[in-house]
PDB file of C-alpha atoms in Angstrom:
ATOM      1  CA  ALA A  97       0.000   0.000   0.000  1.00  0.00           C
ATOM      2  CA  GLN A  98       1.159   3.528  -0.711  1.00  0.00           C
ATOM      3  CA  THR A  99       1.778   5.849   2.216  1.00  0.00           C
ATOM      4  CA  VAL A 100       2.756   9.490   2.537  1.00  0.00           C
ATOM      5  CA  THR A 101       4.505  10.823   5.628  1.00  0.00           C
ATOM      6  CA  GLN A 102       4.933  14.438   6.680  1.00  0.00           C
ATOM      7  CA  SER A 103       7.054  14.504   9.793  1.00  0.00           C
ATOM      8  CA  GLN A 104       6.602  18.195  10.665  1.00  0.00           C
ATOM      9  CA  PRO A 105       3.145  18.880  12.106  1.00  0.00           C
ATOM     10  CA  GLU A 106       3.865  22.597  12.459  1.00  0.00           C
ATOM     11  CA  MET A 107       6.453  25.056  11.215  1.00  0.00           C
ATOM     12  CA  SER A 108       6.922  28.788  11.307  1.00  0.00           C
ATOM     13  CA  VAL A 109       9.004  31.184   9.248  1.00  0.00           C
ATOM     14  CA  GLN A 110       9.632  34.894   9.160  1.00  0.00           C
ATOM     15  CA  GLU A 111       8.254  36.846   6.258  1.00  0.00           C
ATOM     16  CA  ALA A 112      10.703  37.001   3.306  1.00  0.00           C
ATOM     17  CA  GLU A 113      12.689  34.007   4.522  1.00  0.00           C
ATOM     18  CA  THR A 114      12.887  30.513   3.054  1.00  0.00           C
ATOM     19  CA  VAL A 115      11.318  27.397   4.506  1.00  0.00           C
ATOM     20  CA  THR A 116      11.405  23.732   3.513  1.00  0.00           C
ATOM     21  CA  LEU A 117       8.614  21.259   4.224  1.00  0.00           C
ATOM     22  CA  SER A 118       9.475  17.567   4.234  1.00  0.00           C
ATOM     23  CA  CYS A 119       7.628  14.630   2.736  1.00  0.00           C
ATOM     24  CA  THR A 120       8.487  10.984   2.255  1.00  0.00           C
ATOM     25  CA  TYR A 121       6.430   8.323   0.590  1.00  0.00           C
ATOM     26  CA  ASP A 122       6.415   4.604   0.111  1.00  0.00           C
ATOM     27  CA  THR A 123       5.364   2.795  -3.038  1.00  0.00           C
ATOM     28  CA  SER A 124       6.337  -0.082  -5.271  1.00  0.00           C
ATOM     29  CA  GLU A 125       4.964   1.694  -8.328  1.00  0.00           C
ATOM     30  CA  SER A 126       7.305   3.235 -10.884  1.00  0.00           C
ATOM     31  CA  ASN A 127       4.871   5.639 -12.536  1.00  0.00           C
ATOM     32  CA  TYR A 128       3.280   8.223 -10.300  1.00  0.00           C
ATOM     33  CA  TYR A 129       2.717  11.874  -9.557  1.00  0.00           C
ATOM     34  CA  LEU A 130       3.561  13.807  -6.457  1.00  0.00           C
ATOM     35  CA  PHE A 131       1.801  16.981  -5.423  1.00  0.00           C
ATOM     36  CA  TRP A 132       1.812  19.682  -2.824  1.00  0.00           C
ATOM     37  CA  TYR A 133      -1.595  21.134  -2.008  1.00  0.00           C
ATOM     38  CA  LYS A 134      -2.195  24.210   0.113  1.00  0.00           C
ATOM     39  CA  GLN A 135      -5.238  24.640   2.351  1.00  0.00           C
ATOM     40  CA  PRO A 136      -5.624  28.175   3.740  1.00  0.00           C
ATOM     41  CA  PRO A 137      -8.147  28.980   6.476  1.00  0.00           C
ATOM     42  CA  SER A 138     -10.826  29.255   3.790  1.00  0.00           C
ATOM     43  CA  ARG A 139     -10.370  25.411   3.539  1.00  0.00           C
ATOM     44  CA  GLN A 140     -10.138  25.468  -0.255  1.00  0.00           C
ATOM     45  CA  MET A 141      -7.628  22.872  -1.511  1.00  0.00           C
ATOM     46  CA  ILE A 142      -5.251  24.573  -3.922  1.00  0.00           C
ATOM     47  CA  LEU A 143      -2.611  22.838  -6.020  1.00  0.00           C
ATOM     48  CA  VAL A 144       0.808  24.380  -5.397  1.00  0.00           C
ATOM     49  CA  ILE A 145       3.096  22.212  -7.497  1.00  0.00           C
ATOM     50  CA  ARG A 146       3.193  18.879  -9.332  1.00  0.00           C
ATOM     51  CA  GLN A 147       6.024  16.450 -10.130  1.00  0.00           C
ATOM     52  CA  GLU A 148       5.924  13.484 -12.478  1.00  0.00           C
ATOM     53  CA  ALA A 149       8.105  10.666 -11.208  1.00  0.00           C
ATOM     54  CA  TYR A 150       9.705  10.013 -14.592  1.00  0.00           C
ATOM     55  CA  LYS A 151      11.052  13.562 -14.771  1.00  0.00           C
ATOM     56  CA  GLN A 152      14.442  14.059 -13.195  1.00  0.00           C
ATOM     57  CA  GLN A 153      14.205  17.830 -13.245  1.00  0.00           C
ATOM     58  CA  ASN A 154      12.689  19.328 -10.122  1.00  0.00           C
ATOM     59  CA  ALA A 155       9.467  21.248 -10.663  1.00  0.00           C
ATOM     60  CA  THR A 156       9.308  24.964  -9.913  1.00  0.00           C
ATOM     61  CA  GLU A 157       6.401  27.401  -9.755  1.00  0.00           C
ATOM     62  CA  ASN A 158       7.502  30.942  -9.024  1.00  0.00           C
ATOM     63  CA  ARG A 159       8.543  30.993  -5.328  1.00  0.00           C
ATOM     64  CA  PHE A 160       7.788  27.296  -4.890  1.00  0.00           C
ATOM     65  CA  SER A 161      10.168  24.511  -5.819  1.00  0.00           C
ATOM     66  CA  VAL A 162      10.620  20.875  -4.934  1.00  0.00           C
ATOM     67  CA  ASN A 163      13.546  18.619  -4.211  1.00  0.00           C
ATOM     68  CA  PHE A 164      12.532  15.265  -5.632  1.00  0.00           C
ATOM     69  CA  GLN A 165      14.778  12.349  -4.670  1.00  0.00           C
ATOM     70  CA  LYS A 166      13.220   9.283  -6.272  1.00  0.00           C
ATOM     71  CA  ALA A 167      15.608   6.713  -4.868  1.00  0.00           C
ATOM     72  CA  ALA A 168      15.122   8.076  -1.366  1.00  0.00           C
ATOM     73  CA  LYS A 169      11.366   8.511  -1.951  1.00  0.00           C
ATOM     74  CA  SER A 170      11.590  12.062  -0.734  1.00  0.00           C
ATOM     75  CA  PHE A 171       9.670  15.085  -2.018  1.00  0.00           C
ATOM     76  CA  SER A 172      10.288  18.312  -0.105  1.00  0.00           C
ATOM     77  CA  LEU A 173       8.767  21.712  -0.827  1.00  0.00           C
ATOM     78  CA  LYS A 174      10.808  24.893  -0.630  1.00  0.00           C
ATOM     79  CA  ILE A 175       9.058  28.222  -0.306  1.00  0.00           C
ATOM     80  CA  SER A 176      11.276  31.207  -1.016  1.00  0.00           C
ATOM     81  CA  ASP A 177      10.573  34.806   0.011  1.00  0.00           C
ATOM     82  CA  SER A 178       7.732  33.650   2.288  1.00  0.00           C
ATOM     83  CA  GLN A 179       4.651  35.851   2.332  1.00  0.00           C
ATOM     84  CA  LEU A 180       1.901  36.221   4.904  1.00  0.00           C
ATOM     85  CA  GLY A 181      -0.507  34.679   2.406  1.00  0.00           C
ATOM     86  CA  ASP A 182       1.502  31.468   2.477  1.00  0.00           C
ATOM     87  CA  THR A 183       0.131  30.747   5.947  1.00  0.00           C
ATOM     88  CA  ALA A 184      -1.819  27.520   5.487  1.00  0.00           C
ATOM     89  CA  MET A 185      -1.836  23.758   5.886  1.00  0.00           C
ATOM     90  CA  TYR A 186       0.338  22.074   3.285  1.00  0.00           C
ATOM     91  CA  PHE A 187      -0.387  18.534   2.181  1.00  0.00           C
ATOM     92  CA  CYS A 188       1.935  16.266   0.287  1.00  0.00           C
ATOM     93  CA  ALA A 189       0.069  13.796  -1.942  1.00  0.00           C
ATOM     94  CA  PHE A 190       0.746  10.817  -4.189  1.00  0.00           C
ATOM     95  CA  ARG A 191      -1.127   9.356  -7.122  1.00  0.00           C
ATOM     96  CA  THR A 192      -0.299   6.510  -9.473  1.00  0.00           C
ATOM     97  CA  TYR A 193      -0.871   7.001 -13.177  1.00  0.00           C
ATOM     98  CA  GLY A 194      -1.203   4.939 -16.305  1.00  0.00           C
ATOM     99  CA  GLY A 195      -4.391   3.267 -17.364  1.00  0.00           C
ATOM    100  CA  SER A 196      -7.166   4.135 -14.976  1.00  0.00           C
ATOM    101  CA  GLN A 197      -5.598   6.330 -12.349  1.00  0.00           C
ATOM    102  CA  GLY A 198      -6.092   5.684  -8.690  1.00  0.00           C
ATOM    103  CA  ASN A 199      -6.979   8.035  -5.931  1.00  0.00           C
ATOM    104  CA  LEU A 200      -4.882  10.761  -4.339  1.00  0.00           C
ATOM    105  CA  ILE A 201      -3.240   9.707  -1.071  1.00  0.00           C
ATOM    106  CA  PHE A 202      -2.470  12.504   1.361  1.00  0.00           C
ATOM    107  CA  GLY A 203      -0.036  12.988   4.183  1.00  0.00           C
ATOM    108  CA  LYS A 204      -1.270  14.375   7.513  1.00  0.00           C
ATOM    109  CA  GLY A 205      -0.197  17.886   6.630  1.00  0.00           C
ATOM    110  CA  THR A 206       2.159  20.571   7.927  1.00  0.00           C
ATOM    111  CA  LYS A 207       0.732  23.746   9.379  1.00  0.00           C
ATOM    112  CA  LEU A 208       2.876  26.648   8.211  1.00  0.00           C
ATOM    113  CA  SER A 209       2.723  30.036   9.895  1.00  0.00           C
ATOM    114  CA  VAL A 210       4.436  33.007   8.267  1.00  0.00           C
ATOM    115  CA  LYS A 211       5.199  35.704  10.826  1.00  0.00           C
ATOM    116  CA  PRO A 212       5.574  39.411  10.025  1.00  0.00           C
TER     117      PRO A 212
ATOM    118  CA  ASP B 698     -14.874  27.860 -16.180  1.00  0.00           C
ATOM    119  CA  ALA B 699     -16.868  26.659 -13.195  1.00  0.00           C
ATOM    120  CA  GLY B 700     -14.966  24.530 -10.749  1.00  0.00           C
ATOM    121  CA  VAL B 701     -16.295  21.642  -8.690  1.00  0.00           C
ATOM    122  CA  ILE B 702     -19.515  22.763  -7.052  1.00  0.00           C
ATOM    123  CA  GLN B 703     -20.613  21.371  -3.710  1.00  0.00           C
ATOM    124  CA  SER B 704     -23.720  21.996  -1.688  1.00  0.00           C
ATOM    125  CA  PRO B 705     -24.517  22.774   1.003  1.00  0.00           C
ATOM    126  CA  ARG B 706     -21.439  24.603   2.282  1.00  0.00           C
ATOM    127  CA  HIS B 707     -22.598  24.166   5.850  1.00  0.00           C
ATOM    128  CA  GLU B 708     -25.051  21.745   7.362  1.00  0.00           C
ATOM    129  CA  VAL B 709     -26.080  21.459  10.982  1.00  0.00           C
ATOM    130  CA  THR B 710     -28.356  18.585  11.854  1.00  0.00           C
ATOM    131  CA  GLU B 711     -29.399  16.441  14.754  1.00  0.00           C
ATOM    132  CA  MET B 712     -28.316  12.910  15.387  1.00  0.00           C
ATOM    133  CA  GLY B 713     -30.467  10.432  13.532  1.00  0.00           C
ATOM    134  CA  GLN B 714     -31.358  12.741  10.671  1.00  0.00           C
ATOM    135  CA  GLU B 715     -30.559  12.002   7.034  1.00  0.00           C
ATOM    136  CA  VAL B 716     -27.905  14.150   5.387  1.00  0.00           C
ATOM    137  CA  THR B 717     -27.360  14.483   1.646  1.00  0.00           C
ATOM    138  CA  LEU B 718     -24.310  16.209   0.222  1.00  0.00           C
ATOM    139  CA  ARG B 719     -24.190  17.097  -3.455  1.00  0.00           C
ATOM    140  CA  CYS B 720     -21.449  17.548  -5.993  1.00  0.00           C
ATOM    141  CA  LYS B 721     -21.209  18.728  -9.572  1.00  0.00           C
ATOM    142  CA  PRO B 722     -17.817  17.872 -11.092  1.00  0.00           C
ATOM    143  CA  ILE B 723     -16.011  19.894 -13.706  1.00  0.00           C
ATOM    144  CA  SER B 724     -17.509  19.286 -17.128  1.00  0.00           C
ATOM    145  CA  GLY B 725     -15.522  16.665 -19.032  1.00  0.00           C
ATOM    146  CA  HIS B 726     -13.905  15.091 -15.994  1.00  0.00           C
ATOM    147  CA  ASN B 727     -14.635  11.397 -15.713  1.00  0.00           C
ATOM    148  CA  SER B 728     -13.324  10.641 -12.230  1.00  0.00           C
ATOM    149  CA  LEU B 729     -15.027  11.818  -9.065  1.00  0.00           C
ATOM    150  CA  PHE B 730     -13.836  11.477  -5.494  1.00  0.00           C
ATOM    151  CA  TRP B 731     -15.386  11.990  -2.060  1.00  0.00           C
ATOM    152  CA  TYR B 732     -12.976  12.760   0.789  1.00  0.00           C
ATOM    153  CA  ARG B 733     -13.625  13.400   4.470  1.00  0.00           C
ATOM    154  CA  GLN B 734     -11.384  15.676   6.536  1.00  0.00           C
ATOM    155  CA  THR B 735     -11.153  15.609  10.318  1.00  0.00           C
ATOM    156  CA  MET B 736      -8.520  16.821  12.740  1.00  0.00           C
ATOM    157  CA  MET B 737      -7.875  13.312  14.001  1.00  0.00           C
ATOM    158  CA  ARG B 738      -7.723  11.397  10.728  1.00  0.00           C
ATOM    159  CA  GLY B 739      -6.780  14.034   8.165  1.00  0.00           C
ATOM    160  CA  LEU B 740      -8.002  13.591   4.593  1.00  0.00           C
ATOM    161  CA  GLU B 741      -9.507  10.185   3.941  1.00  0.00           C
ATOM    162  CA  LEU B 742     -10.868   8.864   0.673  1.00  0.00           C
ATOM    163  CA  LEU B 743     -14.409   7.611   1.075  1.00  0.00           C
ATOM    164  CA  ILE B 744     -15.175   6.512  -2.476  1.00  0.00           C
ATOM    165  CA  TYR B 745     -14.235   7.254  -6.051  1.00  0.00           C
ATOM    166  CA  PHE B 746     -15.950   6.767  -9.380  1.00  0.00           C
ATOM    167  CA  ASN B 747     -14.600   6.378 -12.901  1.00  0.00           C
ATOM    168  CA  ASN B 748     -17.117   6.990 -15.672  1.00  0.00           C
ATOM    169  CA  ASN B 749     -19.918   6.973 -13.086  1.00  0.00           C
ATOM    170  CA  VAL B 750     -18.955   3.504 -11.809  1.00  0.00           C
ATOM    171  CA  PRO B 751     -17.748   3.106  -8.196  1.00  0.00           C
ATOM    172  CA  ILE B 752     -14.180   1.822  -8.298  1.00  0.00           C
ATOM    173  CA  ASP B 753     -13.114   1.874  -4.672  1.00  0.00           C
ATOM    174  CA  ASP B 754     -15.536   2.283  -1.785  1.00  0.00           C
ATOM    175  CA  SER B 755     -13.316   0.701   0.846  1.00  0.00           C
ATOM    176  CA  GLY B 756     -13.166   3.995   2.698  1.00  0.00           C
ATOM    177  CA  MET B 757     -16.895   4.233   3.275  1.00  0.00           C
ATOM    178  CA  PRO B 758     -17.143   3.919   7.057  1.00  0.00           C
ATOM    179  CA  GLU B 759     -20.221   1.742   7.321  1.00  0.00           C
ATOM    180  CA  ASP B 760     -23.618   1.028   5.870  1.00  0.00           C
ATOM    181  CA  ARG B 761     -24.915   4.386   7.031  1.00  0.00           C
ATOM    182  CA  PHE B 762     -22.927   5.962   4.208  1.00  0.00           C
ATOM    183  CA  SER B 763     -23.896   5.635   0.559  1.00  0.00           C
ATOM    184  CA  ALA B 764     -22.802   7.420  -2.602  1.00  0.00           C
ATOM    185  CA  LYS B 765     -24.292   7.579  -6.049  1.00  0.00           C
ATOM    186  CA  MET B 766     -23.337   9.011  -9.395  1.00  0.00           C
ATOM    187  CA  PRO B 767     -26.376   8.755 -11.647  1.00  0.00           C
ATOM    188  CA  ASN B 768     -24.712  10.695 -14.454  1.00  0.00           C
ATOM    189  CA  ALA B 769     -21.451  12.383 -15.361  1.00  0.00           C
ATOM    190  CA  SER B 770     -22.475  15.726 -13.897  1.00  0.00           C
ATOM    191  CA  PHE B 771     -23.860  14.851 -10.481  1.00  0.00           C
ATOM    192  CA  SER B 772     -23.029  12.838  -7.388  1.00  0.00           C
ATOM    193  CA  THR B 773     -24.478  12.538  -3.901  1.00  0.00           C
ATOM    194  CA  LEU B 774     -23.125  11.329  -0.591  1.00  0.00           C
ATOM    195  CA  LYS B 775     -25.817  10.327   1.865  1.00  0.00           C
ATOM    196  CA  ILE B 776     -25.552   9.595   5.570  1.00  0.00           C
ATOM    197  CA  GLN B 777     -28.522   7.925   7.188  1.00  0.00           C
ATOM    198  CA  PRO B 778     -28.826   8.024  10.136  1.00  0.00           C
ATOM    199  CA  SER B 779     -26.233  10.648  10.998  1.00  0.00           C
ATOM    200  CA  GLU B 780     -24.151  10.505  14.194  1.00  0.00           C
ATOM    201  CA  PRO B 781     -22.023  13.128  15.980  1.00  0.00           C
ATOM    202  CA  ARG B 782     -18.840  11.323  14.890  1.00  0.00           C
ATOM    203  CA  ASP B 783     -19.757  12.060  11.265  1.00  0.00           C
ATOM    204  CA  SER B 784     -19.046  15.741  11.889  1.00  0.00           C
ATOM    205  CA  ALA B 785     -16.336  16.696   9.402  1.00  0.00           C
ATOM    206  CA  VAL B 786     -15.648  18.580   6.199  1.00  0.00           C
ATOM    207  CA  TYR B 787     -16.576  16.539   3.152  1.00  0.00           C
ATOM    208  CA  PHE B 788     -14.782  17.326  -0.086  1.00  0.00           C
ATOM    209  CA  CYS B 789     -15.701  16.355  -3.588  1.00  0.00           C
ATOM    210  CA  ALA B 790     -12.998  16.380  -6.265  1.00  0.00           C
ATOM    211  CA  SER B 791     -12.853  15.542  -9.939  1.00  0.00           C
ATOM    212  CA  SER B 792     -10.219  14.804 -12.551  1.00  0.00           C
ATOM    213  CA  PHE B 793      -9.517  13.149 -15.853  1.00  0.00           C
ATOM    214  CA  SER B 794      -8.748   9.475 -15.350  1.00  0.00           C
ATOM    215  CA  ASP B 795      -6.449   9.150 -18.308  1.00  0.00           C
ATOM    216  CA  ARG B 796      -4.610  12.437 -18.742  1.00  0.00           C
ATOM    217  CA  ALA B 797      -1.019  13.152 -17.888  1.00  0.00           C
ATOM    218  CA  THR B 798      -1.581  15.886 -15.325  1.00  0.00           C
ATOM    219  CA  GLY B 799      -3.066  13.711 -12.592  1.00  0.00           C
ATOM    220  CA  GLU B 800      -4.334  16.702 -10.673  1.00  0.00           C
ATOM    221  CA  LEU B 801      -7.529  16.552  -8.645  1.00  0.00           C
ATOM    222  CA  PHE B 802      -9.684  19.673  -8.567  1.00  0.00           C
ATOM    223  CA  PHE B 803     -11.489  20.174  -5.286  1.00  0.00           C
ATOM    224  CA  GLY B 804     -14.744  21.807  -4.366  1.00  0.00           C
ATOM    225  CA  GLU B 805     -14.962  24.157  -1.411  1.00  0.00           C
ATOM    226  CA  GLY B 806     -16.171  21.399   0.879  1.00  0.00           C
ATOM    227  CA  SER B 807     -19.308  20.846   2.917  1.00  0.00           C
ATOM    228  CA  ARG B 808     -18.913  21.307   6.662  1.00  0.00           C
ATOM    229  CA  LEU B 809     -21.231  18.932   8.490  1.00  0.00           C
ATOM    230  CA  THR B 810     -22.048  19.275  12.160  1.00  0.00           C
ATOM    231  CA  VAL B 811     -24.160  16.573  13.769  1.00  0.00           C
ATOM    232  CA  LEU B 812     -25.464  17.510  17.209  1.00  0.00           C
TER     233      LEU B 812
END
């Protein structure tokens, strides 16, 4: 069975600084996606960044980037120049692909607070 | 484009009452998912459908829960009878089942409180 582990229940960072959120996963599949979703207090689930497992290049989206280590099954999220609006729960998630895709499996989340 | 639409956004009911949550997926998506979010258990998959057919309902807690997808544009999650432990936020999400992006698009969730 696939599992996703986020070992940091809470983190805080000063505005404009950089923070890294950790995620590890376990799977025997070779084709899959990894995601980071953000859930602000409004509770809307918002996709932050996506990584396809077959791509060696780490994904980036503006201030957000990932460090994808496939052999180590690690998928961390780096947020640069943190902003107050980044305060939210962040969920790491895994999904197999190919054929009929399965469901999205989430970690327990990391609560990030950005302080002024 | 309209996103995933869920209703109601908030529901307060008394133990024993029937609750029906509704979802309209994004047009063209052929996979639909129901998740439940609680502080204790996080985000749990309840059930998902591909092309209106239930594929995995192993997360449905018990017989009190049922889900239907009568057509590609509508799904319901019903709890009968409801219990206080069912209090949670219920999310519906949709996606393509066979496209390379893999992303799930979520509705705004339905917050259920059972007194």
